[in-house]
């Protein structure tokens, strides 16, 4: 993997004094290929897909279906009908939450490191429908406690859904999804994985995992913002009632009746983000070309090196397990120093972009009474030199704020 | 405290930059929450502090650390300085409006509203060699008697004494303002004293003395004619002054007899001594009810001198 050559694909990184972008877990940077695809759509064939029959519309339909096929291959789904385009991960989770037909007393299980997008929908259903939402506490090192999960699972008469964050956006620790799915299925529960972080950093094989639903966003894997994917086993998707209905979800309608289109169209209401879909397809092709195994290896090296450097700073608390058990994210806090101040100072003084705060995992921070953390999220375009530079600058900032 | 300081600073900086206007808005929101005793939710202070420290740390980590440790104290110090400087600026604007100079009446210090200092400029008495340069504080009417100079409406309570030079630009700039002031306020006593600062204008003191002596009523017309003449025409040119005197209605024979008399010479010398005793160091110097206005001031300044505001 030639990182220098890869960096040339990213407009922000080929500048004379490029930023050090360590916020890829929020949004990754986009390569020129994706930007070009968006520009090409808007300038060459900015038409509707799946509706009009003219030449431009036909091209849109074909490009959208090509992107759907790219997504299918990327996550190794069986059929492209199992790929539903959404706005983002959050919409995908909400679609499941509202379409699954959860009833009073139904049990949904999540981990204690869920992003708000996989926590609030269940909390709302607790209030509105009366479902039961159970949280699985993590082990002391913040990794998933499979035994605790199994225990909770066994204690329940029945469990309707296990909705889990595949890889945490807090510490990039990946849960043992295969075992969780196996146990859940044994109990008759469906499994929804939030793959927002995972998708850009390790290969996912939905069939091998046997996961029922997987959601992710385009903007975390070099794709445009505003586009996401819900994968669902076709049989399950067919059973779900659409969460949002309207244009392009029905085959026909009268004043009193309608007939929904088959999946995935019945879930894709209204005019779609064609540019986003096409851009996402390009992004996945781009990442595929680099290779997710190469990416994972490169990021692991960087994360381990990052942990070494951070370990040299006094009072440093790194959230989560050892670097070897984490992915590309390193969250840390130093008691007495505000994480936002660190982030702002790094931005102002050293052109380094990191995330600060509670990263939409407020619940985790609230439980532990921690104000927030600085989150460094790396990607395949980051380098060891950037990490060295970051280490030096962070020491300087900490010496000022400490 | 920081919010208040930031509001002042960014509001001023916002005049010049849109990004600072945004910060000023945030500071205002922060101030508003503070004054309503609610917690500031914008993190404005932390954000601005970090941005400031971020800039500082690139230059000196030691200074950045010091600022971080003493941020609240420094905020207070800068706030007090801001308040003081704001008051100072307000006073400057006030002084400029009332006295034509930000630093007060007759000051020759730099004023941003009058960068060239035109409102305080005088034609200097540069023939003098002072041990100590004269200052406006020493200019006074206390030691002088102006009863021998041309005077209009001598019984009036309010008095203006105009010491000027026919050939001096600054006197020429001030004279129309004073004329306008007199037109608006006819119940004011007005004394004119010619002080020949510029070469080629000494002879006009004798003309002034004699024209007023011959016919005080015609003098003011003659005076106006001299001020409306060009400097080139007036320069060391008694025959030109004669022409203007004739225009004003004077008899030249009588006038010349007076001008050339020894008594006139003595009287004019005495008049010049009275002017010098005021301590003036240039023209125009205009006394309005005893207060000297040195240099050509805007009309409003003279008007305020004549009719001061209630408190000032």
CSV table of C-alpha atoms in Angstrom, one decimal, chain B residues 4 19 32-33 78 98 126 130 136 200 243 258 294:
chain,number,residue,atom,x,y,z
B,4,UNK,CA,-17.7,41.4,28.4
B,19,UNK,CA,-15.5,36.7,11.1
B,32,UNK,CA,-26.7,38.2,27.7
B,33,UNK,CA,-26.8,34.9,29.5
B,78,UNK,CA,-7.8,43.9,29.8
B,98,UNK,CA,-16.2,70.9,21.6
B,126,UNK,CA,9.1,82.7,15.1
B,130,UNK,CA,12.2,81.4,24.0
B,136,UNK,CA,-1.5,77.5,25.8
B,200,UNK,CA,5.2,92.6,4.9
B,243,UNK,CA,-7.1,101.9,-2.3
B,258,UNK,CA,-2.3,109.9,11.1
B,294,UNK,CA,-5.6,79.2,19.5
